[in-house]
Amino acid sequence: MNKFEFQNPVKIYFGEGQIASVAKEIKPGSKVMMTYGGGSIKRNGIYDQVIAALKDCTVVEFGGIEANPDYDTLIKAIALGKAENVDFTLAVGGGSIIDGTKFIAAGMNYDGDPWDFIIGKVRVPAAKPFGAVLTLPATGSEMNCGAVISRRATQEKYAFHNAAGFPTFSVLDPTAVRSLPKRQVANGIIDTFIHTTEQYLTTAGSPLVMDRFAEGVLLTLVEIAPRLLADGERAYDDCANFMMAATMGLNGFLAMGVDEDWATHMIGHELTALHGLDHGVTLAIVWPGTQHAMRREKEAKLLQYAARVWGITEGTPDEIIDRAIAATDGFFRSLGVSTRLGEHGIGEDTIVEIRRRFDERKWNLGENGIVTPEKAEAILRSRL
Amino acid sequence: MNKFEFQNPVKIYFGEGQIASVAKEIKPGSKVMMTYGGGSIKRNGIYDQVIAALKDCTVVEFGGIEANPDYDTLIKAIALGKAENVDFTLAVGGGSIIDGTKFIAAGMNYDGDPWDFIIGKVRVPAAKPFGAVLTLPATGSEMNCGAVISRRATQEKYAFHNAAGFPTFSVLDPTAVRSLPKRQVANGIIDTFIHTTEQYLTTAGSPLVMDRFAEGVLLTLVEIAPRLLADGERAYDDCANFMMAATMGLNGFLAMGVDEDWATHMIGHELTALHGLDHGVTLAIVWPGTQHAMRREKEAKLLQYAARVWGITEGTPDEIIDRAIAATDGFFRSLGVSTRLGEHGIGEDTIVEIRRRFDERKWNLGENGIVTPEKAEAILRSRL
């Protein structure tokens, strides 16, 4: 087991009606910038609940943050927040809104071009205080200090972490899941599933507890996914279990003492940057390729995964691994997601461009750098 | 799933050599009161490592805190800390030392008799800053805000919680487990096991993720216990898994959205108060009785527990539950613990006295108050 440090100070309010708790967390009289996306919160009642909770504050709105939040959009929010001298920023939305707000909250404390800290030119500044009302379980951003920012102008997408940039609180009201389109639910399930495997399907010898916790998240997703994607109103407990699984999947807990991979994410980010694919879809495409190509390095963990998550124990190691990969691919497809590059009209050119980018950046990804640019190319090629 | 709030700000340093990190957490020049127990830390090298990490601080020592820390002892530490005007208190020990230090750290901020806040006469005051170096995995106290204090003079033992009394940091160095006597390891395994079941073996409909996490802790303990109690040097990873399981067992995570029981603990506390039994031993005695007596109320969860932790699925519900209770009792006994009251020379008189106390306090324990004083008596009677 690896040495580690861990701290996660985020306060969680979980359950129906908890949006009202925002009033307990933001001082009356504060000037609050409320960040959100395309306006679905105005149709499902969440906007009204947030406004009611902020009745003793002055609210400045910044809507229109897109999925895979864009640098050019966020720069405008930073300018607005600085001009209005806001005390607090409240993200109301899914991972893109919360990630974008992490960039905004840090950017308001920085005088230069905030792209500097995205690309690691300077250290990420401590964020101004911010919180979140989660509307879409997927990224875990509501309870971690990471964010992913896109820059469409240059077709780039990068992650950054900010130990001084956790939300002070997050509200998780499962009823928000009821009105989500199936596509967003499918993406959120896949995102949570693969966050978990990135922290689990690596080397043998991880903490036993963390292995069990990771398997617990995966088993939960496999259990609830068909119900969440069936027609008709979603049950509260299914929504709540989904929301809890997504938060637990990436709040730092599963990572305690483990080796982490993240190659599937890094390769997937390129597919979003180049083709605008949904993040969850890119992961579902890449994941089977990663496990296929790295099966020797990951063998012990893949066999454990096959047995404990899918009950597959018969056959040679390679047969077991192939069946586990096929079961997982089948699970993603059962959610309505196409998992081959060709199904999205993506071919050879893209693979060559991603290889070129990884070569240029000298990126050796995955646990212990085992996913070389050459391996990344092989992963993508197996998904044509 | 229940509504809940959650926050756990404790910073964890985990791994061999992490005691040196104490130096990063306590400002140089601070006056630090170091609290510890009977002196085993002087034999296993931990004392020296802590003193080395505190080389830029002034250290005031307070040793001699006993297992089930006693009010009369702790009052002296509070007086010392006030007289010396200490800036920080560092607990070096197991749950008793850390629990005692929580009482000390809060008591230094209180002018009256600190017993007042143990019995709920006044609200627990915010604690002065304190941290912990864990030497004995068991109670989870290193990452929660609860504590249990005994008062031998009156044969009482009570728990208290203090949301403003988390350790600021805790160091978890698994090598501390290597030199522990088997009895302490057995007690720690049982304590962790039963902390987990108190948050799990209750009502059906808990969060699926939390059920899996709880089962993960239990399965881990069942896996590592024989190795930890075998002769010869304990493997680092076994020690590390034990330490992680104990911390995860009671840091608030498993309790998210679940109904909690704690009847076994409350009954067990009386056995310690009256007879001085080790806490872990009292739990191992009481636990089978609790499940036996409450089998109808807990049936769905007991069947799930039987299947997922012990692989017991055949038979009528009552047969399955009996076998799961027997398997668990057998597990406790395999650790060298006697699980019958009679084996400890405890009989009828004690049962009558505990019934009297619970009647007097009007205690209805367990999830939803289902463990009435009458049920508590039946639980104990089944363990004669």
Short mmCIF file of C-alpha atoms in Angstrom, two decimals, chain A residues 6-384:
data_model
loop_
_atom_site.label_atom_id
_atom_site.label_comp_id
_atom_site.label_asym_id
_atom_site.label_seq_id
_atom_site.Cartn_x
_atom_site.Cartn_y
_atom_site.Cartn_z
CA PHE A 6 -5.81 12.91 2.46
CA GLN A 7 -8.09 15.78 3.34
CA ASN A 8 -11.53 16.65 2.04
CA PRO A 9 -13.22 19.52 3.87
CA VAL A 10 -16.39 19.77 1.72
CA LYS A 11 -19.63 19.91 3.66
CA ILE A 12 -22.36 17.83 2.03
CA TYR A 13 -26.10 18.44 2.35
CA PHE A 14 -27.79 15.38 0.90
CA GLY A 15 -31.49 14.78 0.31
CA GLU A 16 -34.72 16.19 -1.01
CA GLY A 17 -35.26 19.80 0.03
CA GLN A 18 -31.64 20.44 0.97
CA ILE A 19 -31.30 23.35 -1.47
CA ALA A 20 -32.79 25.49 1.30
CA SER A 21 -29.60 24.79 3.29
CA VAL A 22 -27.74 27.18 0.98
CA ALA A 23 -29.16 29.90 3.25
CA LYS A 24 -27.23 28.43 6.20
CA GLU A 25 -23.93 28.54 4.34
CA ILE A 26 -23.86 31.98 2.72
CA LYS A 27 -23.92 35.02 4.99
CA PRO A 28 -26.97 37.27 4.56
CA GLY A 29 -26.04 40.43 2.71
CA SER A 30 -23.42 38.70 0.58
CA LYS A 31 -23.10 39.45 -3.11
CA VAL A 32 -23.40 36.06 -4.81
CA MET A 33 -22.55 35.24 -8.42
CA MET A 34 -24.75 32.33 -9.47
CA THR A 35 -23.28 30.33 -12.33
CA TYR A 36 -25.30 27.94 -14.44
CA GLY A 37 -25.70 26.42 -17.86
CA GLY A 38 -28.32 26.42 -20.55
CA GLY A 39 -31.31 27.08 -18.37
CA SER A 40 -32.71 23.61 -17.58
CA ILE A 41 -32.68 24.69 -13.92
CA LYS A 42 -35.40 27.20 -14.79
CA ARG A 43 -37.66 24.42 -16.06
CA ASN A 44 -37.19 21.90 -13.23
CA GLY A 45 -37.68 24.29 -10.32
CA ILE A 46 -34.11 24.28 -9.04
CA TYR A 47 -33.50 27.88 -10.08
CA ASP A 48 -36.49 29.03 -8.03
CA GLN A 49 -35.37 27.05 -4.98
CA VAL A 50 -31.87 28.55 -5.16
CA ILE A 51 -33.20 32.09 -5.57
CA ALA A 52 -35.47 31.53 -2.56
CA ALA A 53 -32.51 30.33 -0.48
CA LEU A 54 -30.55 33.46 -1.52
CA LYS A 55 -33.33 35.91 -0.65
CA ASP A 56 -31.13 37.78 1.84
CA CYS A 57 -28.27 38.11 -0.66
CA THR A 58 -27.67 40.16 -3.79
CA VAL A 59 -27.51 37.81 -6.77
CA VAL A 60 -25.51 38.37 -9.94
CA GLU A 61 -26.31 35.76 -12.58
CA PHE A 62 -23.93 34.25 -15.08
CA GLY A 63 -25.72 31.66 -17.22
CA GLY A 64 -24.75 29.98 -20.46
CA ILE A 65 -21.75 27.93 -19.33
CA GLU A 66 -21.60 25.06 -21.80
CA ALA A 67 -20.82 21.36 -21.38
CA ASN A 68 -17.02 21.04 -21.37
CA PRO A 69 -16.82 24.61 -20.11
CA ASP A 70 -14.99 26.91 -22.44
CA TYR A 71 -12.14 29.19 -21.51
CA ASP A 72 -13.60 32.09 -23.49
CA THR A 73 -16.93 31.85 -21.65
CA LEU A 74 -15.32 31.53 -18.22
CA ILE A 75 -13.06 34.52 -18.78
CA LYS A 76 -16.21 36.62 -19.10
CA ALA A 77 -17.49 35.28 -15.76
CA ILE A 78 -14.18 36.13 -14.11
CA ALA A 79 -14.44 39.69 -15.47
CA LEU A 80 -18.01 39.99 -14.22
CA GLY A 81 -17.14 38.62 -10.78
CA LYS A 82 -14.21 41.04 -10.46
CA ALA A 83 -16.26 44.02 -11.67
CA GLU A 84 -19.10 43.19 -9.26
CA ASN A 85 -16.66 42.33 -6.45
CA VAL A 86 -18.68 39.24 -5.49
CA ASP A 87 -18.24 37.58 -2.10
CA PHE A 88 -19.27 34.10 -3.09
CA THR A 89 -19.86 32.10 -6.25
CA LEU A 90 -22.57 29.45 -6.33
CA ALA A 91 -22.45 26.87 -9.11
CA VAL A 92 -25.84 25.41 -9.93
CA GLY A 93 -25.44 22.57 -12.37
CA GLY A 94 -23.45 19.49 -13.23
CA GLY A 95 -19.73 18.88 -13.43
CA SER A 96 -19.14 21.33 -16.24
CA ILE A 97 -20.68 24.19 -14.29
CA ILE A 98 -18.86 23.26 -11.10
CA ASP A 99 -15.55 22.76 -12.91
CA GLY A 100 -16.01 26.08 -14.67
CA THR A 101 -16.77 27.72 -11.34
CA LYS A 102 -13.55 26.33 -9.85
CA PHE A 103 -11.70 28.07 -12.67
CA ILE A 104 -13.69 31.27 -12.13
CA ALA A 105 -13.16 31.22 -8.34
CA ALA A 106 -9.40 30.82 -8.76
CA GLY A 107 -9.24 33.20 -11.72
CA MET A 108 -10.81 36.00 -9.68
CA ASN A 109 -7.73 35.77 -7.44
CA TYR A 110 -5.27 36.03 -10.33
CA ASP A 111 -4.17 39.12 -12.23
CA GLY A 112 -2.66 37.51 -15.33
CA ASP A 113 -4.21 35.23 -17.94
CA PRO A 114 -5.76 32.30 -16.01
CA TRP A 115 -4.74 29.93 -18.80
CA ASP A 116 -1.32 30.18 -17.12
CA PHE A 117 -2.42 27.94 -14.27
CA ILE A 118 -4.34 25.55 -16.49
CA ILE A 119 -1.14 24.69 -18.35
CA GLY A 120 0.93 24.71 -15.17
CA LYS A 121 2.94 27.84 -15.96
CA VAL A 122 2.07 29.18 -12.50
CA ARG A 123 0.67 27.56 -9.40
CA VAL A 124 -3.13 27.62 -9.17
CA PRO A 125 -4.11 30.48 -6.83
CA ALA A 126 -6.32 29.83 -3.80
CA ALA A 127 -9.95 30.10 -4.90
CA LYS A 128 -12.43 32.69 -3.69
CA PRO A 129 -15.17 30.95 -1.68
CA PHE A 130 -17.66 29.00 -3.74
CA GLY A 131 -20.25 26.26 -3.32
CA ALA A 132 -22.34 24.02 -5.51
CA VAL A 133 -25.88 22.80 -6.02
CA LEU A 134 -25.48 19.61 -8.01
CA THR A 135 -28.02 18.84 -10.73
CA LEU A 136 -26.30 16.03 -12.64
CA PRO A 137 -24.36 13.21 -10.95
CA ALA A 138 -21.25 12.32 -12.92
CA THR A 139 -17.98 14.04 -12.28
CA GLY A 140 -17.66 14.12 -8.49
CA SER A 141 -16.57 17.74 -8.87
CA GLU A 142 -18.99 18.69 -6.06
CA MET A 143 -16.68 17.02 -3.56
CA ASN A 144 -13.19 17.34 -4.98
CA CYS A 145 -10.71 20.03 -5.98
CA GLY A 146 -10.19 19.08 -9.61
CA ALA A 147 -11.61 20.58 -12.78
CA VAL A 148 -11.36 20.12 -16.53
CA ILE A 149 -11.42 23.16 -18.81
CA SER A 150 -11.70 23.22 -22.62
CA ARG A 151 -10.47 25.81 -25.08
CA ARG A 152 -12.36 25.40 -28.30
CA ALA A 153 -10.32 28.04 -30.11
CA THR A 154 -7.26 25.78 -29.90
CA GLN A 155 -9.03 22.40 -29.56
CA GLU A 156 -7.46 21.78 -26.15
CA LYS A 157 -8.84 20.28 -22.94
CA TYR A 158 -6.87 20.07 -19.70
CA ALA A 159 -7.43 19.10 -16.07
CA PHE A 160 -6.12 21.06 -13.12
CA HIS A 161 -6.14 20.51 -9.36
CA ASN A 162 -6.27 23.08 -6.63
CA ALA A 163 -5.82 21.95 -3.03
CA ALA A 164 -7.01 25.43 -2.02
CA GLY A 165 -10.06 25.17 -4.25
CA PHE A 166 -12.60 22.76 -2.74
CA PRO A 167 -16.23 23.90 -2.64
CA THR A 168 -17.03 25.00 0.90
CA PHE A 169 -20.30 23.08 0.62
CA SER A 170 -22.32 21.14 -1.93
CA VAL A 171 -26.02 20.39 -2.00
CA LEU A 172 -26.99 17.00 -3.42
CA ASP A 173 -30.72 16.79 -3.97
CA PRO A 174 -31.53 13.51 -5.75
CA THR A 175 -34.82 14.84 -7.12
CA ALA A 176 -32.71 16.78 -9.66
CA VAL A 177 -32.04 13.43 -11.36
CA ARG A 178 -35.74 12.87 -12.11
CA SER A 179 -35.90 15.32 -15.01
CA LEU A 180 -32.56 14.47 -16.63
CA PRO A 181 -32.58 13.22 -20.23
CA LYS A 182 -31.49 9.58 -20.63
CA ARG A 183 -28.39 10.66 -22.50
CA GLN A 184 -27.13 12.65 -19.51
CA VAL A 185 -27.92 9.82 -17.11
CA ALA A 186 -26.04 7.35 -19.33
CA ASN A 187 -23.05 9.69 -19.52
CA GLY A 188 -23.08 10.16 -15.76
CA ILE A 189 -23.18 6.42 -15.10
CA ILE A 190 -20.28 5.82 -17.48
CA ASP A 191 -18.28 8.71 -16.06
CA THR A 192 -18.72 7.41 -12.52
CA PHE A 193 -17.93 3.84 -13.57
CA ILE A 194 -14.69 4.87 -15.24
CA HIS A 195 -13.60 7.29 -12.52
CA THR A 196 -13.80 4.28 -10.29
CA THR A 197 -11.87 1.92 -12.55
CA GLU A 198 -9.15 4.55 -13.08
CA GLN A 199 -8.47 4.23 -9.34
CA TYR A 200 -8.93 0.47 -9.20
CA LEU A 201 -7.92 -1.37 -12.36
CA THR A 202 -4.22 -0.80 -11.92
CA THR A 203 -1.70 -2.79 -9.90
CA ALA A 204 -2.27 -5.60 -7.44
CA GLY A 205 -1.63 -4.88 -3.78
CA SER A 206 -3.96 -1.93 -3.35
CA PRO A 207 -5.60 -1.47 0.02
CA LEU A 208 -8.17 -4.26 0.40
CA VAL A 209 -10.75 -1.80 1.71
CA MET A 210 -10.34 0.48 -1.29
CA ASP A 211 -10.70 -2.47 -3.68
CA ARG A 212 -13.97 -3.37 -1.96
CA PHE A 213 -15.19 0.23 -1.99
CA ALA A 214 -14.43 0.57 -5.71
CA GLU A 215 -16.19 -2.71 -6.45
CA GLY A 216 -19.10 -1.44 -4.35
CA VAL A 217 -19.51 1.62 -6.54
CA LEU A 218 -19.31 -0.47 -9.71
CA LEU A 219 -21.81 -3.08 -8.46
CA THR A 220 -24.19 -0.30 -7.46
CA LEU A 221 -24.04 1.28 -10.91
CA VAL A 222 -24.65 -2.06 -12.62
CA GLU A 223 -27.64 -2.62 -10.33
CA ILE A 224 -29.34 0.75 -10.74
CA ALA A 225 -28.52 1.61 -14.37
CA PRO A 226 -31.38 -0.37 -15.98
CA ARG A 227 -33.90 1.18 -13.60
CA LEU A 228 -32.57 4.71 -14.17
CA LEU A 229 -32.80 4.30 -17.93
CA ALA A 230 -36.21 2.62 -18.03
CA ASP A 231 -39.23 4.63 -19.10
CA GLY A 232 -41.38 6.27 -16.44
CA GLU A 233 -40.59 8.31 -13.35
CA ARG A 234 -37.32 7.45 -11.66
CA ALA A 235 -37.58 6.24 -8.04
CA TYR A 236 -36.10 8.58 -5.43
CA ASP A 237 -33.78 5.91 -4.02
CA ASP A 238 -32.38 5.09 -7.47
CA CYS A 239 -31.68 8.78 -8.03
CA ALA A 240 -30.12 9.04 -4.56
CA ASN A 241 -27.94 5.98 -5.03
CA PHE A 242 -26.76 7.32 -8.39
CA MET A 243 -25.90 10.69 -6.87
CA MET A 244 -24.06 9.11 -3.95
CA ALA A 245 -22.14 6.73 -6.24
CA ALA A 246 -21.00 9.59 -8.45
CA THR A 247 -19.78 11.66 -5.50
CA MET A 248 -18.02 8.72 -3.83
CA GLY A 249 -16.46 7.80 -7.17
CA LEU A 250 -14.22 10.84 -7.22
CA ASN A 251 -13.94 12.54 -3.84
CA GLY A 252 -10.47 11.22 -3.07
CA PHE A 253 -11.60 8.30 -0.93
CA LEU A 254 -11.15 5.56 -3.51
CA ALA A 255 -7.67 6.88 -4.26
CA MET A 256 -6.27 6.36 -0.77
CA GLY A 257 -3.06 4.38 -1.05
CA VAL A 258 -3.75 3.14 -4.59
CA ASP A 259 -1.97 3.48 -7.94
CA GLU A 260 -4.07 5.48 -10.40
CA ASP A 261 -4.41 5.13 -14.15
CA TRP A 262 -6.35 7.97 -15.91
CA ALA A 263 -5.06 7.03 -19.39
CA THR A 264 -8.63 6.41 -20.58
CA HIS A 265 -9.58 9.92 -19.46
CA MET A 266 -6.58 11.59 -21.05
CA ILE A 267 -7.18 9.86 -24.37
CA GLY A 268 -10.89 10.58 -24.13
CA HIS A 269 -10.26 14.29 -23.52
CA GLU A 270 -8.59 14.44 -26.93
CA LEU A 271 -11.68 12.98 -28.62
CA THR A 272 -13.79 15.71 -26.99
CA ALA A 273 -11.28 18.40 -27.88
CA LEU A 274 -11.13 17.30 -31.53
CA HIS A 275 -14.70 16.19 -32.16
CA GLY A 276 -16.87 17.61 -29.36
CA LEU A 277 -18.00 14.16 -28.21
CA ASP A 278 -19.68 13.89 -24.79
CA HIS A 279 -17.08 13.09 -22.13
CA GLY A 280 -18.91 9.92 -21.04
CA VAL A 281 -19.08 8.69 -24.63
CA THR A 282 -15.34 9.14 -25.13
CA LEU A 283 -14.68 7.07 -22.02
CA ALA A 284 -16.96 4.26 -23.16
CA ILE A 285 -15.11 4.17 -26.48
CA VAL A 286 -11.58 4.16 -25.03
CA TRP A 287 -12.01 1.99 -21.90
CA PRO A 288 -12.26 -1.42 -23.57
CA GLY A 289 -9.17 -0.59 -25.63
CA THR A 290 -7.16 0.37 -22.54
CA GLN A 291 -7.95 -2.89 -20.77
CA HIS A 292 -7.33 -4.89 -23.94
CA ALA A 293 -3.94 -3.31 -24.61
CA MET A 294 -2.72 -3.29 -20.98
CA ARG A 295 -4.02 -6.73 -20.01
CA ARG A 296 -0.61 -8.09 -19.00
CA GLU A 297 0.25 -5.16 -16.72
CA LYS A 298 -3.26 -5.15 -15.22
CA GLU A 299 -3.86 -8.90 -15.25
CA ALA A 300 -4.28 -9.51 -11.51
CA LYS A 301 -6.69 -6.62 -11.13
CA LEU A 302 -8.64 -7.47 -14.28
CA LEU A 303 -9.19 -11.02 -13.00
CA GLN A 304 -10.37 -9.67 -9.65
CA TYR A 305 -12.68 -7.24 -11.45
CA ALA A 306 -14.09 -10.02 -13.61
CA ALA A 307 -14.84 -12.19 -10.58
CA ARG A 308 -16.18 -9.62 -8.16
CA VAL A 309 -18.09 -7.29 -10.46
CA TRP A 310 -19.29 -9.68 -13.17
CA GLY A 311 -19.01 -13.10 -11.51
CA ILE A 312 -16.74 -14.33 -14.31
CA THR A 313 -14.28 -16.91 -12.98
CA GLU A 314 -14.12 -19.74 -15.53
CA GLY A 315 -11.55 -20.06 -18.30
CA THR A 316 -7.98 -19.03 -18.94
CA PRO A 317 -6.89 -15.61 -17.70
CA ASP A 318 -7.17 -14.20 -21.22
CA GLU A 319 -10.63 -15.68 -21.71
CA ILE A 320 -11.78 -14.26 -18.39
CA ILE A 321 -10.39 -10.83 -19.23
CA ASP A 322 -11.95 -10.87 -22.70
CA ARG A 323 -15.31 -11.77 -21.21
CA ALA A 324 -15.05 -9.05 -18.55
CA ILE A 325 -14.18 -6.45 -21.19
CA ALA A 326 -17.09 -7.65 -23.34
CA ALA A 327 -19.47 -7.53 -20.35
CA THR A 328 -18.41 -3.95 -19.60
CA ASP A 329 -18.67 -2.88 -23.25
CA GLY A 330 -22.11 -4.50 -23.32
CA PHE A 331 -23.05 -2.58 -20.19
CA PHE A 332 -22.06 0.73 -21.80
CA ARG A 333 -23.98 -0.17 -24.98
CA SER A 334 -27.03 -1.14 -22.92
CA LEU A 335 -27.10 2.50 -21.80
CA GLY A 336 -27.55 3.57 -25.41
CA VAL A 337 -23.96 4.61 -26.04
CA SER A 338 -22.03 3.66 -29.19
CA THR A 339 -18.59 2.49 -28.15
CA ARG A 340 -16.70 2.32 -31.45
CA LEU A 341 -14.88 5.24 -33.09
CA GLY A 342 -16.36 4.31 -36.46
CA GLU A 343 -19.87 4.67 -35.09
CA HIS A 344 -19.04 8.33 -34.42
CA GLY A 345 -17.43 8.86 -37.84
CA ILE A 346 -13.95 9.01 -36.35
CA GLY A 347 -11.09 7.28 -38.15
CA GLU A 348 -7.42 7.09 -38.90
CA ASP A 349 -6.75 10.86 -39.08
CA THR A 350 -7.78 11.39 -35.48
CA ILE A 351 -5.62 8.54 -34.23
CA VAL A 352 -2.63 10.02 -36.06
CA GLU A 353 -3.29 13.48 -34.59
CA ILE A 354 -3.64 12.17 -31.03
CA ARG A 355 -0.44 10.15 -31.42
CA ARG A 356 1.29 13.28 -32.69
CA ARG A 357 0.05 15.31 -29.69
CA PHE A 358 1.13 12.66 -27.17
CA ASP A 359 4.54 12.34 -28.82
CA GLU A 360 4.96 16.10 -28.74
CA ARG A 361 3.95 16.28 -25.07
CA LYS A 362 6.07 13.22 -24.26
CA TRP A 363 3.07 11.79 -22.40
CA ASN A 364 3.51 8.43 -20.75
CA LEU A 365 0.14 7.89 -19.13
CA GLY A 366 -1.42 5.35 -16.80
CA GLU A 367 -0.06 3.89 -13.58
CA ASN A 368 3.74 4.08 -13.65
CA GLY A 369 3.67 5.63 -17.13
CA ILE A 370 2.93 2.32 -18.84
CA VAL A 371 0.66 3.84 -21.49
CA THR A 372 3.23 5.24 -23.91
CA PRO A 373 2.15 7.24 -26.99
CA GLU A 374 2.57 4.00 -28.96
CA LYS A 375 0.24 2.16 -26.56
CA ALA A 376 -2.27 5.02 -26.72
CA GLU A 377 -2.29 4.64 -30.49
CA ALA A 378 -2.84 0.88 -30.15
CA ILE A 379 -5.70 1.50 -27.73
CA LEU A 380 -7.45 3.80 -30.19
CA ARG A 381 -6.74 1.54 -33.14
CA SER A 382 -8.46 -1.35 -31.35
CA ARG A 383 -11.59 0.82 -31.10
CA LEU A 384 -12.00 1.72 -34.81
#
